Coordinates of C-alpha atoms in Angstrom, one line a residue:
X1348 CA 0.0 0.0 0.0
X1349 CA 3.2 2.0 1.1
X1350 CA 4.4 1.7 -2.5
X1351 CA 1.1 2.6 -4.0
X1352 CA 1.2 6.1 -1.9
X1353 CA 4.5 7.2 -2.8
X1354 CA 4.3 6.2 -6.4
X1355 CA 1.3 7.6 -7.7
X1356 CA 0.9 11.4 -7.3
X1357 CA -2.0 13.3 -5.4
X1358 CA -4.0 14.1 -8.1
X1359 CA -4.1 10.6 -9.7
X1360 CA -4.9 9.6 -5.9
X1361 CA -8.2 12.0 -5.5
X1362 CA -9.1 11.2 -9.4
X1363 CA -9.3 7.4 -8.4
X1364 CA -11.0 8.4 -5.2
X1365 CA -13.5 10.8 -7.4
X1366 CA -13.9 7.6 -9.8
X1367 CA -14.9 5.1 -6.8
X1368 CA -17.3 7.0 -5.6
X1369 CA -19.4 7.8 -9.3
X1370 CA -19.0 4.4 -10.1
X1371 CA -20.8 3.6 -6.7
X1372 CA -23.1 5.9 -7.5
X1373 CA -23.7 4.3 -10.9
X1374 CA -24.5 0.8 -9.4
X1375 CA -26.6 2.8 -6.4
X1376 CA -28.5 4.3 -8.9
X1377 CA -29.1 1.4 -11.5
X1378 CA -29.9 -0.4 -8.7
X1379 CA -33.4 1.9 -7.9
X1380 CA -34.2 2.7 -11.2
X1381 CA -34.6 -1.1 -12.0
X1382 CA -36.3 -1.7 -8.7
X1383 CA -38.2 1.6 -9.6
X1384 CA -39.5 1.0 -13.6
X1385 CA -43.0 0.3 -13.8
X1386 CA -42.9 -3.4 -15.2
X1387 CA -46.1 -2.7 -17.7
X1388 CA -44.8 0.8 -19.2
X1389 CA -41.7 -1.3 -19.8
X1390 CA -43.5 -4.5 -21.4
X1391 CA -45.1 -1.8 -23.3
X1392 CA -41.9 -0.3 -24.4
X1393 CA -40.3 -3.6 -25.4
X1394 CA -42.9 -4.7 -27.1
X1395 CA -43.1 -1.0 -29.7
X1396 CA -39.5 -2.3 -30.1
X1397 CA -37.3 -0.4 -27.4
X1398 CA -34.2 -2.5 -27.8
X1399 CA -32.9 -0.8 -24.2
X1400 CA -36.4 -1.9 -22.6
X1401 CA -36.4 -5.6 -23.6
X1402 CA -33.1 -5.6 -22.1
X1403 CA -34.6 -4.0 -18.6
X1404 CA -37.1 -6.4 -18.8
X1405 CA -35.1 -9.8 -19.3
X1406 CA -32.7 -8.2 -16.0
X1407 CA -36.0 -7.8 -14.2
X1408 CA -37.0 -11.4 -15.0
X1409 CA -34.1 -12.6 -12.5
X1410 CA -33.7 -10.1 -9.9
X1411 CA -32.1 -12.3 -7.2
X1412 CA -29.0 -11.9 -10.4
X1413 CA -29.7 -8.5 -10.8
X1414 CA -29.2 -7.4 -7.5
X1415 CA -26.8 -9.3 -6.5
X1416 CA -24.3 -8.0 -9.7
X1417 CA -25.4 -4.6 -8.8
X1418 CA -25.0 -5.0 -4.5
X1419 CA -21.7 -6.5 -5.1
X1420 CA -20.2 -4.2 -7.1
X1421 CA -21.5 -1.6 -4.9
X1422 CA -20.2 -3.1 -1.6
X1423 CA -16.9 -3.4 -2.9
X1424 CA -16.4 0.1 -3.9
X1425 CA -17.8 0.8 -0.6
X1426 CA -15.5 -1.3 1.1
X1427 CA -12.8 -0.1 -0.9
X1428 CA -13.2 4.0 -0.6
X1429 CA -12.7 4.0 3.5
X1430 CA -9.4 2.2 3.0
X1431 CA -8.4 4.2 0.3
X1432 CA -9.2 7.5 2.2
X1433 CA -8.2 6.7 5.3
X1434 CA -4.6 5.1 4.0
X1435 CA -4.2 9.0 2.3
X1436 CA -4.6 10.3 5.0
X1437 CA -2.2 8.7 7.0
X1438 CA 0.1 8.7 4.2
X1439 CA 0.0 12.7 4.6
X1440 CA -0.6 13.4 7.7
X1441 CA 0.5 10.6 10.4
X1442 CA -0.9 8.2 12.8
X1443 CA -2.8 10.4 14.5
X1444 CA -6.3 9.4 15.9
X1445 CA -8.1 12.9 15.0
X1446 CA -6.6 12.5 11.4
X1447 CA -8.7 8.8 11.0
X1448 CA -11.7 10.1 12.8
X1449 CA -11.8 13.2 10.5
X1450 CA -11.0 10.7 8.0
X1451 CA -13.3 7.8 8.3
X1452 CA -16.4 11.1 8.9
X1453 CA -15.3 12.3 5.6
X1454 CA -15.7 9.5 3.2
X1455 CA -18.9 8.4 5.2
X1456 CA -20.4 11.6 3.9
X1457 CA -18.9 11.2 0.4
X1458 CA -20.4 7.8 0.5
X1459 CA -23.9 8.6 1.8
X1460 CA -24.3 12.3 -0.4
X1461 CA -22.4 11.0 -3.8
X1462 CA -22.8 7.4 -3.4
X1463 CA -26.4 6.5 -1.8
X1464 CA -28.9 9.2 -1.9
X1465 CA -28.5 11.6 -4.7
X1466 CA -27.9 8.7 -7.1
X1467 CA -30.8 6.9 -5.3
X1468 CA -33.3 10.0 -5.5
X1469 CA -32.1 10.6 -9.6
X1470 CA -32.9 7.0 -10.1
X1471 CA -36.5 6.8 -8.4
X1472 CA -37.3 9.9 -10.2
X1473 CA -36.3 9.0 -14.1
X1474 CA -36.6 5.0 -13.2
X1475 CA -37.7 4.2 -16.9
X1476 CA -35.7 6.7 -18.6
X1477 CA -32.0 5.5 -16.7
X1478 CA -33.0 1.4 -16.6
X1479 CA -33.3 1.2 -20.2
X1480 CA -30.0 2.9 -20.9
X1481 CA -28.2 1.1 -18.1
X1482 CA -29.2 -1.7 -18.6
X1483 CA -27.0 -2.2 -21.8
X1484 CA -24.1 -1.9 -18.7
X1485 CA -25.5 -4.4 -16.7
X1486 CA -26.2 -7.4 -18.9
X1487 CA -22.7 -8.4 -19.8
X1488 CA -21.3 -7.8 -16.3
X1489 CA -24.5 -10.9 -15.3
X1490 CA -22.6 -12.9 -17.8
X1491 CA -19.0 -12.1 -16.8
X1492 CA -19.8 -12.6 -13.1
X1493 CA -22.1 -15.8 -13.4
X1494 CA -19.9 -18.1 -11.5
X1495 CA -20.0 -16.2 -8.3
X1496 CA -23.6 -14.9 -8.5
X1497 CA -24.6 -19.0 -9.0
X1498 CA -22.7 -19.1 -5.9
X1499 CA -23.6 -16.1 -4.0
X1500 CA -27.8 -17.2 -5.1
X1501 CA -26.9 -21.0 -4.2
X1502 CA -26.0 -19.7 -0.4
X1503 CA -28.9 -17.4 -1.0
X1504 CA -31.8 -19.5 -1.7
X1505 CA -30.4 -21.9 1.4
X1506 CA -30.9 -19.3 3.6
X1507 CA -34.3 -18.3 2.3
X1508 CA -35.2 -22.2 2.2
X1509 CA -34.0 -22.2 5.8
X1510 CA -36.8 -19.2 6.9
X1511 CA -39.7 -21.0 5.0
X1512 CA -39.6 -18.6 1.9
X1513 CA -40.0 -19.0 -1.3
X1514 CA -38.7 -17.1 -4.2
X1515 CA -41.1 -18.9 -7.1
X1516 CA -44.7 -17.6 -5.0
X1517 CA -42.9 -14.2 -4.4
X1518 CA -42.5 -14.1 -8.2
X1519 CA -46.3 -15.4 -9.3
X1520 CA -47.7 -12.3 -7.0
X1521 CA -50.3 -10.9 -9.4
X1522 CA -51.7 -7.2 -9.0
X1523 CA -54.8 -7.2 -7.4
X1524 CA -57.9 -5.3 -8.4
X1525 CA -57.4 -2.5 -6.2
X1526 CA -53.8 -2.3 -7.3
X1527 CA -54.8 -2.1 -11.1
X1528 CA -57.1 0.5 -10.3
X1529 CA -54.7 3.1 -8.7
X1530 CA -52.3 2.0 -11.8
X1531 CA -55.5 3.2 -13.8
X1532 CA -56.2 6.7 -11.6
X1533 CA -52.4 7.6 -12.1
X1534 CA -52.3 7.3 -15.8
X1535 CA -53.5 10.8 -16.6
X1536 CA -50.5 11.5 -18.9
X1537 CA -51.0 8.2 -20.9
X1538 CA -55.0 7.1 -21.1
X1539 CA -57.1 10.2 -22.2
X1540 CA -60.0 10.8 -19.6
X1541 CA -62.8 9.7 -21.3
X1542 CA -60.8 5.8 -21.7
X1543 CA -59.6 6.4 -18.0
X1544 CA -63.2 7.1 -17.0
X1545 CA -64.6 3.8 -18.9
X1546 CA -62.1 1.6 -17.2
X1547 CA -62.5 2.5 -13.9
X1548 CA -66.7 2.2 -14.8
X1549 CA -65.6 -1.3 -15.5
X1550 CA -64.1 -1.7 -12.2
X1551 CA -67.3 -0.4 -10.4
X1552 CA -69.6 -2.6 -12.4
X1553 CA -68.4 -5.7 -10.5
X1554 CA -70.4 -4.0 -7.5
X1555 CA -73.0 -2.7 -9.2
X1556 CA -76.8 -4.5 -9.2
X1557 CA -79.1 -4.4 -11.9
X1558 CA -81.5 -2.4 -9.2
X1559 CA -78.9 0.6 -10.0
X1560 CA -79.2 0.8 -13.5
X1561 CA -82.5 0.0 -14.5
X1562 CA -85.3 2.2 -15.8
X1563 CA -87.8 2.7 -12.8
X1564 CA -91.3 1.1 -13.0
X1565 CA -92.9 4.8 -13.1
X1566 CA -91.1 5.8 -16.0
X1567 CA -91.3 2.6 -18.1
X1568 CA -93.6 2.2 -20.9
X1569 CA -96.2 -0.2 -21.5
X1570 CA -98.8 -1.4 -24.0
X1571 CA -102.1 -2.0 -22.7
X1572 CA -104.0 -4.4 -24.7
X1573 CA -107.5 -4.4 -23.1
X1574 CA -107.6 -0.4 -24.7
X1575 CA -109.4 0.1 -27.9
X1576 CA -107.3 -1.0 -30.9
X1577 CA -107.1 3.0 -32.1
X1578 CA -105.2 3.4 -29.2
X1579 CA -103.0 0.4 -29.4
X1580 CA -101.9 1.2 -33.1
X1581 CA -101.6 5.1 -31.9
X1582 CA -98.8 4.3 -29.2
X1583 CA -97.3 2.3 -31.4
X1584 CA -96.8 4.5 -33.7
X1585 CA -95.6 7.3 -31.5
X1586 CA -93.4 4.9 -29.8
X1587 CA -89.4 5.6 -29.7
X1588 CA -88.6 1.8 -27.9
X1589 CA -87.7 -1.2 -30.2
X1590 CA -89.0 -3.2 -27.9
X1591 CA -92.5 -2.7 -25.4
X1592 CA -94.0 -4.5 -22.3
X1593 CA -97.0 -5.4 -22.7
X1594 CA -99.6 -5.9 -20.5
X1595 CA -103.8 -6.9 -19.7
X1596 CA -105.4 -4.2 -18.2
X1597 CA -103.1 -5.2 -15.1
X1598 CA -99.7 -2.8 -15.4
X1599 CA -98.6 -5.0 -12.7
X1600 CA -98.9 -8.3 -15.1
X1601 CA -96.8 -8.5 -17.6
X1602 CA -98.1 -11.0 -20.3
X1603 CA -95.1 -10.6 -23.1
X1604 CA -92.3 -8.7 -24.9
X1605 CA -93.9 -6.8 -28.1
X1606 CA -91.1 -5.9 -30.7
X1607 CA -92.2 -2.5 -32.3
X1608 CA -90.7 -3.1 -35.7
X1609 CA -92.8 -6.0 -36.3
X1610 CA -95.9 -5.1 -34.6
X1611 CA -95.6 -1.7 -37.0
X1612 CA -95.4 -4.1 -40.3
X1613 CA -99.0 -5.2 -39.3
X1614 CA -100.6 -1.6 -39.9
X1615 CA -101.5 -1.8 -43.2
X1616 CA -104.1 -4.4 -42.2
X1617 CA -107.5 -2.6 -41.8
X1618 CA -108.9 -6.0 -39.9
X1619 CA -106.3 -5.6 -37.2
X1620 CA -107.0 -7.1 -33.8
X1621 CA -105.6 -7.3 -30.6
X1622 CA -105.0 -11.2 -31.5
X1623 CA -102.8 -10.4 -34.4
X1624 CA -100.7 -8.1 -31.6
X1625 CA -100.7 -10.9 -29.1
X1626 CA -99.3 -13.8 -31.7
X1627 CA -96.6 -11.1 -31.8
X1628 CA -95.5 -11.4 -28.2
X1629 CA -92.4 -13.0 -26.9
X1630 CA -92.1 -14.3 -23.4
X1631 CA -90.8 -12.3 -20.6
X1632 CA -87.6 -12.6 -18.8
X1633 CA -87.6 -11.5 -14.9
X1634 CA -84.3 -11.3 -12.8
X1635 CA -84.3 -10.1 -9.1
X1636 CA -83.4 -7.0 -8.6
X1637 CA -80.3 -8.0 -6.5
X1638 CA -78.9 -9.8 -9.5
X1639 CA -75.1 -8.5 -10.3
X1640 CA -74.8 -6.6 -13.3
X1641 CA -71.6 -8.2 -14.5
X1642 CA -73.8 -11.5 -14.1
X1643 CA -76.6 -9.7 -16.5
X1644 CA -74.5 -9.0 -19.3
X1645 CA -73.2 -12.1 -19.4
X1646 CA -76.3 -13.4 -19.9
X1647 CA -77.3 -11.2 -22.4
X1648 CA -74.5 -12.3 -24.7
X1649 CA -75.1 -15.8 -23.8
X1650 CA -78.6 -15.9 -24.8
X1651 CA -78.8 -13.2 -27.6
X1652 CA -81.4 -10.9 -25.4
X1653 CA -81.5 -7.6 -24.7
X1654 CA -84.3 -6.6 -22.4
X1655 CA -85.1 -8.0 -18.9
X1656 CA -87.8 -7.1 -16.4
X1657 CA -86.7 -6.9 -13.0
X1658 CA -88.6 -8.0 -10.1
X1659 CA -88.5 -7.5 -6.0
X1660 CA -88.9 -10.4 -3.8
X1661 CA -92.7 -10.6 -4.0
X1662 CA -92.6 -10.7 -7.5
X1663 CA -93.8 -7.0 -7.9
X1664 CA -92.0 -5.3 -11.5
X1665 CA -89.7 -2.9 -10.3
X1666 CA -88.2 -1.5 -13.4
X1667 CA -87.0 -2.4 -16.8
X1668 CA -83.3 -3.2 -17.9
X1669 CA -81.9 -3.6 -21.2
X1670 CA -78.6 -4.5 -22.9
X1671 CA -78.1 -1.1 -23.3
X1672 CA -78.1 0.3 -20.1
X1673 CA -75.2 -1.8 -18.5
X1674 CA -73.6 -0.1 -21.8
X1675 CA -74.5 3.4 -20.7
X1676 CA -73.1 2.8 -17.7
X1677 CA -70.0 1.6 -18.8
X1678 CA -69.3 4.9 -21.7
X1679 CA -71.8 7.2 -20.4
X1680 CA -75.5 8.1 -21.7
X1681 CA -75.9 7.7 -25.9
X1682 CA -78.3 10.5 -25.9
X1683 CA -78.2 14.2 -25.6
X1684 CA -79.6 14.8 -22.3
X1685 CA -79.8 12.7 -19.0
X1686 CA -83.3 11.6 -17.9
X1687 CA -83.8 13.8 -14.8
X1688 CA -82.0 16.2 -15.5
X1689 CA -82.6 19.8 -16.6
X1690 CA -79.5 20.8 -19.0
X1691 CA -76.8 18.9 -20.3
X1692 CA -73.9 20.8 -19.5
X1693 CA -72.1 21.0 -16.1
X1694 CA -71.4 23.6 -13.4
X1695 CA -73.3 27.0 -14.4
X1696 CA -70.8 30.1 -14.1
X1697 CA -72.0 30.8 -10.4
X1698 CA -71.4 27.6 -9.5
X1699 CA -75.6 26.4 -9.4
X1700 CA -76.6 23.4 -11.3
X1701 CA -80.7 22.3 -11.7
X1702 CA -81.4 19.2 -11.6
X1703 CA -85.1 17.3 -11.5
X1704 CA -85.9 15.3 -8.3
X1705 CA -86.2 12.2 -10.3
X1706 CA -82.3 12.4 -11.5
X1707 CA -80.1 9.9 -11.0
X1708 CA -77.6 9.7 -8.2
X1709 CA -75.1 8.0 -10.5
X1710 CA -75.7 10.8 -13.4
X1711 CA -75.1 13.4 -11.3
X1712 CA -72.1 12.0 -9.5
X1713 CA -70.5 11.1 -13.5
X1714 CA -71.7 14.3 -14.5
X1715 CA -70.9 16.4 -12.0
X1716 CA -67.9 14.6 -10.1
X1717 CA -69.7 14.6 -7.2
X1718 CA -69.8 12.1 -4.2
X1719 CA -73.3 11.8 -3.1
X1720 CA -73.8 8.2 -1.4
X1721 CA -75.6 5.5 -3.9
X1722 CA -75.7 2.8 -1.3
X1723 CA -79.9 4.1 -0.5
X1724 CA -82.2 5.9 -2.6
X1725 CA -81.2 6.1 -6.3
X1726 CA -82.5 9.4 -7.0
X1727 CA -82.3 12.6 -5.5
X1728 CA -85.8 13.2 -4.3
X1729 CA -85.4 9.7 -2.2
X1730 CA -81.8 10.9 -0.9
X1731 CA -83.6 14.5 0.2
X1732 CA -86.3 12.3 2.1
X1733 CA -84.2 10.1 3.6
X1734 CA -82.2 13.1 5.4
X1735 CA -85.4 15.2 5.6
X1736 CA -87.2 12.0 7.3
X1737 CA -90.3 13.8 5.4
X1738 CA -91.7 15.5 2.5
X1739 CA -91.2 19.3 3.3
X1740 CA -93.9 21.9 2.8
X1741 CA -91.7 25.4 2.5
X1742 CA -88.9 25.8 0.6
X1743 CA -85.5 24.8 2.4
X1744 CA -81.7 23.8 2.0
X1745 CA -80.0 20.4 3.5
X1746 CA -76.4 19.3 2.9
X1747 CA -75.8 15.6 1.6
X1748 CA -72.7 14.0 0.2
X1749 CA -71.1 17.7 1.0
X1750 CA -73.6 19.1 -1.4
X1751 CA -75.8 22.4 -0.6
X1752 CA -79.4 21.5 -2.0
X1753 CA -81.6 24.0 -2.3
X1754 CA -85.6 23.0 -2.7
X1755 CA -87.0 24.7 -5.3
X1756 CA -90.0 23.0 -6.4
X1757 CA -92.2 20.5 -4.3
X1758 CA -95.7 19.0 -4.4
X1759 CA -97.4 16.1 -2.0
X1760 CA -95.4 13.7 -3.6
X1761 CA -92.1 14.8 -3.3
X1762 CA -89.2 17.2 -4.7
X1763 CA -89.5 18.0 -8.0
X1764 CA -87.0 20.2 -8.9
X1765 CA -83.7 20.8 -6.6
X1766 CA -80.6 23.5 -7.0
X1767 CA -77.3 21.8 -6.6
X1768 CA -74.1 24.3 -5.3
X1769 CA -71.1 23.4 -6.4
X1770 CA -68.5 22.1 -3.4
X1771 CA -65.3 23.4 -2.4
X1772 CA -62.5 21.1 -3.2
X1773 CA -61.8 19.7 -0.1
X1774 CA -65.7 19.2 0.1
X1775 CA -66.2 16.9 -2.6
X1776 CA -63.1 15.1 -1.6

């Protein structure tokens, strides 16, 4: 070592000292960055034909090898630095105990600033940018240094073996839904919002109930049969369904399905009767009105239907639900207007929005990004009642969901038309 220090100047000494530590601050920083990279941008990256990214991700594949190349390098130069320094300083000043103490403090904080946590911090913050370039540094030293990683892995995996883990489970870990989700919420600068707002629909429609998305029993439409015939054929051909219950005299009995389109190529017949209208009439399908809407759709596809009447537990018909309404909720309403609602666009300029007391509470929340609870009532005249415990008989305001509602419009019946104020931030958070 004696030799060393006297035959290599000063300056060659601090350049190889200055050289340690940035190549210890390579390997520190290759070392987040690969932990770092987001595993599906990278797949993503390989797969467009990113020649430094398929590299990343075949290093990523093994990272007992990859961490193990890049902690041993590291540890090395590490180990190697405080001897270095601390022989210098010897060299030039002595054995003198405040010389190694001021010393051994000095490349500790070369080490921990240049080595560890500014090469650390630039890694986690550009992880994809720095793997895929580094990683062109990285794979050949795997292959130069396989021997000892086989060995350093071997002792390794006995230890792990020893402690009940294992390394294959840890690697078939799969992201959870909840996981995907966030991945989803966080992609702003990569998924556009209306195909970030679709995807996270998706999510919610696991939990969703056909209950939620059905059209009401009040505002479905039905053909009555036991009316004249004028009336029958007038209905029909004001109708804008494809598709009609139809009932007996009894709204409450549904006898059949009626498809418009084939009931209107019967008008030209002068001797029309209800009979010819009833020959026309499939069966109806009835699903509880707990019934998952995931499990719905499926069905749908399965069975080449598209409407569905859905039913309570006393066999009462609740509401109506067709193919395309677990659509609409998925990509958001095909039409120009919400049911319910009173304008189409969102937030006026003062910050009021009008909204009927039959709107629904999933509408308003998509259109409006609001929070108001879905788990009760499904519109806002039932959410109003529920906190009001009663039908009010003087105009008032109540606050649900961190919403101020003013009551504009009431009857006996219940809230017919409602002023939304727009929340503060932190409110609708």
């Amino acid at each position: 070592m004696d030799a060393f220090f006297d035959s290599w100047p000063l300056w060659a000494q601090a350049a190889l000292i200055v050289f340690l530590l940035a190549l210890s601050g390579f390997f520190s920083m290759a070392e987040t960055s690969m932990v770092a990279s987001n595993r599906h941008r990278l797949r993503a990256m390989a797969n467009s034909g990113h020649a430094g990214a398929a590299i990343t991700q075949k290093l990523l594949k093994r990272v007992d090898t990859l961490l193990s190349v890049l902690l041993i390098a590291n540890n090395l130069i590490n180990t190697i630095l405080p001897i270095l320094v601390t022989g210098i300083a010897l060299h030039l000043f002595g054995t003198n105990g405040l010389v190694l103490s001021i010393a051994t403090l000095t490349v500790a904080f070369l080490i921990i600033i240049f080595s560890e946590i500014t090469p650390k911090v630039i890694g986690a913050a550009f992880a994809e940018k720095i793997s895929v370039k580094i990683g062109w540094v990285i794979y050949p030293l795997t292959i130069i240094l396989k021997p000892l990683l086989w060995l350093v892995n071997s002792f390794v995996s006995g230890l792990m073996g020893l402690m009940g883990l294992n390394q294959k489970e840890a690697n078939l870990q799969t992201m959870s839904a909840e996981e995907l989700r966030s991945v989803v919420l966080e992609s702003s600068h990569f998924i556009s919002k209306q195909h970030r707002n679709i995807l996270l629909n998706l999510f919610n429609l696991e939990h969703i109930l056909v209950s939620d998305v059905m059209t009401p029993r009040a505002k479905m439409e039905i053909l009555d049969l036991s009316r004249p015939i004028e009336e029958v054929i007038g209905q029909l051909e004001t109708c804008y369904h494809n598709k009609l219950p139809v009932c007996d005299g009894d709204p409450e009995k549904i006898i059949g399905i009626l498809s418009v389109k084939k009931a209107l190529s019967l008008l030209g017949n002068e001797e029309l009767t209800h009979a010819d209208f009833r020959e026309l009439l499939n069966d109806p399908y009835f699903i509880p009105e707990g019934t998952p809407v995931m499990q719905q759709m499926q069905f749908f596809q399965e069975n080449r239907q598209r409407l569905s009447l859905v039913v309570n537990e006393y066999g009462s018909v609740q509401g109506l639900l067709t193919f395309e309404d677990i659509v609409e909720e998925l990509i958001g309403e095909f039409t120009t207007s919400f049911p319910g609602l009173i304008h189409r666009e969102q937030w006026a300029k003062d910050g009021t929005y009008l909204a009927n007391g039959s709107a629904n509470l999933r509408e308003l929340n998509r259109l409006l990004g609001l929070n108001l609870p879905v788990d009760g009532p499904r519109t806002l005249n039932g959410l109003i009642l529920e906190e009001l415990q009663e039908i009010p008989d003087h105009d008032l305001s109540v606050k649900v969901g961190g919403v101020v509602m003013e009551i504009i419009h009431f009857d006996d019946q219940g809230i017919k038309t409602v002023k939304l104020l727009k929340p503060l931030p932190e409110e609708a958070e």
